[in-house]
């Protein structure tokens, strides 16, 4: 026993010693946004590091490297833990020059001082007009700097099994009310058939629906964040889906993109899909037998005017410590506006470009065979134009999304409602901001 | 390091340089030389990270300026710990794990012990085959096992569910009440063979003469198993229990994988999942505090169990 005590005492001494050593190196206050970044071209050859999660991006980078011997890009795929990898690299002061960051993670990373403002480069501000407005407003934080270039988006639309709709004599729903009525009809005709599924573990998707209804959850004014996750607009969306769940008109047992989801579609149990532009290839590749049975139409709306939401998409951000802004801007704008690069990214990675030139790409202006040769990308382009540009994400979005998901799952299991989930998101947003010492208040 | 040297000197002094048959007592230099290869990595790869985590848990993030002001960390005392103790999610995850452990650990160890005793009887032929098959699941990484089982649990794709439906049952492995036990089943499947092997190795080292003596005294096989074998391998049963308690408190892979297919597992389902979720929101200091609390609870429970049983098990 005395032996053990000695051992424990030793361990405590050693631990205390290491703590004492580490105490000497608590993190110094990092400097804020490097607004004084310079845009001098480098002399000689430059190598840029670029981290992303896009399939086939290595081939796009190879094309650039072939054309630009003096600006070489090294890429690393970080899809297994995108934000973990980026976060750790930032903590270690070893961030790459450029990294892929989702729109909803931009404010979060900005609070970690992850970016550098590239607006010192005139070329960086000049590309603004080449992107869909809402994407630029998010990556430039409302025009206060240039922190990232938009890469791809996920404008939302409704995927419809036209054969099932025809069989049951349903019109294409223009509004959410019509959609709910269709859900009722379908379920009456065949209890094994649901109009769609509600994945309670998918906050990103749900956020897209809230966005469509102009639910502006975060606003920054007067040196404070104003948080209204449970606004009337949000509640309208939440109550709508709650009704569908309560009436068992939508399935809640399918995770988006899972084998189970595809199986349900395969067995003709589900008649529509509320999805994004990047979903077209998922259906095409996973449900080959249903070729010709799917159509893509605009999202049902809440009012008479067209409005849409976005689900997913990313930017390529200028990361902290980037000393080659001139070259980074050059590569980044080629990557996200050059037709050749966009075509390749669309073909290999299924990206739906954030650049307005995207809609002129041959691949995105022709009919798609799987979808009856319909010009589905016209629907997405139209959807993209109808996305609220004032919407902004919160600085602790990831944490809020997790809490929202947990509460949505409870609601789907009959414990609480989706309105409670919005309240949970509100509470978590305020608490997580407080934890990070970010000034925030509830209300508009 | 010097601490050890002085200690060693004291050892030498206390033993009064008593002559052992191999000459003088160990010299401090020798002790240091032999301990360094162990101590250096131990400090670097074990104590330093642990110390760093403990240090992190005493820090808080502060920020200067408004929306995207610069953040810095500063000493915050027990602020993070106060938050852990106020966090209802944390305590409900501990409760969940407690329930899991109270049921899963005894069941798994009983099955493992029965299997080990069966393997050890002369009645059983082709022992190597059974030994390998029982141990096989342990060779499967936890995540893979969880993915495999998630297919068996999933109503749309599982042959198991189809079979059970065929005989008139309505299984819902992923429902709110069942999903914890579905995860427990994966853990049990993974670890039973491993625990069995530890117990079986202990059984192998019991001298045969004991059994012969017991037989001469008229003991049945049953009596030999429970009155001779089990008490002798008690230390290894305690050991496997301690491992299982530690493993239970650190449960992560199984529920995290099942979460992909069941909405009844929240992101804060187990203490480790909660720590991970908090860290993914970049609140490293809070995550560190949660980890330290988990470690302390694990420490108390496993050592508590050892203290409770050490007399009985003759450790």
mmCIF file with all atom_site columns, C-alpha atoms in Angstrom, chain A residues 435-436, chain B residues 52-54 56-59 80-81 83-84 87 90 271-295:
data_model
loop_
_atom_site.group_PDB
_atom_site.id
_atom_site.type_symbol
_atom_site.label_atom_id
_atom_site.label_alt_id
_atom_site.label_comp_id
_atom_site.label_asym_id
_atom_site.label_entity_id
_atom_site.label_seq_id
_atom_site.pdbx_PDB_ins_code
_atom_site.Cartn_x
_atom_site.Cartn_y
_atom_site.Cartn_z
_atom_site.occupancy
_atom_site.B_iso_or_equiv
_atom_site.pdbx_formal_charge
_atom_site.auth_seq_id
_atom_site.auth_comp_id
_atom_site.auth_asym_id
_atom_site.auth_atom_id
_atom_site.pdbx_PDB_model_num
ATOM 1  C CA . UNK A 1 435 ? -18.960 30.218 -23.369 1.00 0.00 ? 435 UNK A CA 1
ATOM 2  C CA . UNK A 1 436 ? -16.894 31.777 -26.124 1.00 0.00 ? 436 UNK A CA 1
ATOM 3  C CA . UNK B 2 52  ? -2.187  19.580 -20.519 1.00 0.00 ? 52  UNK B CA 1
ATOM 4  C CA . UNK B 2 53  ? -5.816  18.461 -20.411 1.00 0.00 ? 53  UNK B CA 1
ATOM 5  C CA . UNK B 2 54  ? -6.041  19.284 -16.716 1.00 0.00 ? 54  UNK B CA 1
ATOM 6  C CA . UNK B 2 56  ? -6.887  23.372 -20.250 1.00 0.00 ? 56  UNK B CA 1
ATOM 7  C CA . UNK B 2 57  ? -9.818  22.597 -17.989 1.00 0.00 ? 57  UNK B CA 1
ATOM 8  C CA . UNK B 2 58  ? -8.928  25.542 -15.763 1.00 0.00 ? 58  UNK B CA 1
ATOM 9  C CA . UNK B 2 59  ? -8.959  28.052 -18.612 1.00 0.00 ? 59  UNK B CA 1
ATOM 10 C CA . UNK B 2 80  ? -15.475 25.003 -16.377 1.00 0.00 ? 80  UNK B CA 1
ATOM 11 C CA . UNK B 2 81  ? -16.069 22.443 -13.647 1.00 0.00 ? 81  UNK B CA 1
ATOM 12 C CA . UNK B 2 83  ? -20.480 24.198 -15.782 1.00 0.00 ? 83  UNK B CA 1
ATOM 13 C CA . UNK B 2 84  ? -19.935 20.442 -15.947 1.00 0.00 ? 84  UNK B CA 1
ATOM 14 C CA . UNK B 2 87  ? -24.868 20.346 -17.123 1.00 0.00 ? 87  UNK B CA 1
ATOM 15 C CA . UNK B 2 90  ? -23.761 15.310 -18.673 1.00 0.00 ? 90  UNK B CA 1
ATOM 16 C CA . UNK B 2 271 ? -20.166 11.141 -21.584 1.00 0.00 ? 271 UNK B CA 1
ATOM 17 C CA . UNK B 2 272 ? -17.481 10.702 -24.241 1.00 0.00 ? 272 UNK B CA 1
ATOM 18 C CA . UNK B 2 273 ? -19.870 11.662 -27.031 1.00 0.00 ? 273 UNK B CA 1
ATOM 19 C CA . UNK B 2 274 ? -20.750 14.775 -25.066 1.00 0.00 ? 274 UNK B CA 1
ATOM 20 C CA . UNK B 2 275 ? -17.067 15.651 -24.655 1.00 0.00 ? 275 UNK B CA 1
ATOM 21 C CA . UNK B 2 276 ? -16.579 15.152 -28.381 1.00 0.00 ? 276 UNK B CA 1
ATOM 22 C CA . UNK B 2 277 ? -19.597 17.277 -29.266 1.00 0.00 ? 277 UNK B CA 1
ATOM 23 C CA . UNK B 2 278 ? -18.384 20.088 -27.011 1.00 0.00 ? 278 UNK B CA 1
ATOM 24 C CA . UNK B 2 279 ? -14.872 19.911 -28.464 1.00 0.00 ? 279 UNK B CA 1
ATOM 25 C CA . UNK B 2 280 ? -16.257 20.006 -31.997 1.00 0.00 ? 280 UNK B CA 1
ATOM 26 C CA . UNK B 2 281 ? -17.824 23.338 -31.095 1.00 0.00 ? 281 UNK B CA 1
ATOM 27 C CA . UNK B 2 282 ? -14.283 24.452 -30.293 1.00 0.00 ? 282 UNK B CA 1
ATOM 28 C CA . UNK B 2 283 ? -14.945 24.682 -26.583 1.00 0.00 ? 283 UNK B CA 1
ATOM 29 C CA . UNK B 2 284 ? -11.773 22.742 -25.791 1.00 0.00 ? 284 UNK B CA 1
ATOM 30 C CA . UNK B 2 285 ? -11.631 23.962 -22.194 1.00 0.00 ? 285 UNK B CA 1
ATOM 31 C CA . UNK B 2 286 ? -15.106 22.678 -21.408 1.00 0.00 ? 286 UNK B CA 1
ATOM 32 C CA . UNK B 2 287 ? -14.349 19.402 -23.184 1.00 0.00 ? 287 UNK B CA 1
ATOM 33 C CA . UNK B 2 288 ? -11.193 19.021 -21.106 1.00 0.00 ? 288 UNK B CA 1
ATOM 34 C CA . UNK B 2 289 ? -13.130 19.600 -17.898 1.00 0.00 ? 289 UNK B CA 1
ATOM 35 C CA . UNK B 2 290 ? -15.701 16.991 -18.937 1.00 0.00 ? 290 UNK B CA 1
ATOM 36 C CA . UNK B 2 291 ? -12.898 14.528 -19.715 1.00 0.00 ? 291 UNK B CA 1
ATOM 37 C CA . UNK B 2 292 ? -11.263 15.116 -16.347 1.00 0.00 ? 292 UNK B CA 1
ATOM 38 C CA . UNK B 2 293 ? -14.553 14.516 -14.547 1.00 0.00 ? 293 UNK B CA 1
ATOM 39 C CA . UNK B 2 294 ? -15.093 11.307 -16.557 1.00 0.00 ? 294 UNK B CA 1
ATOM 40 C CA . UNK B 2 295 ? -11.560 10.203 -15.652 1.00 0.00 ? 295 UNK B CA 1
#
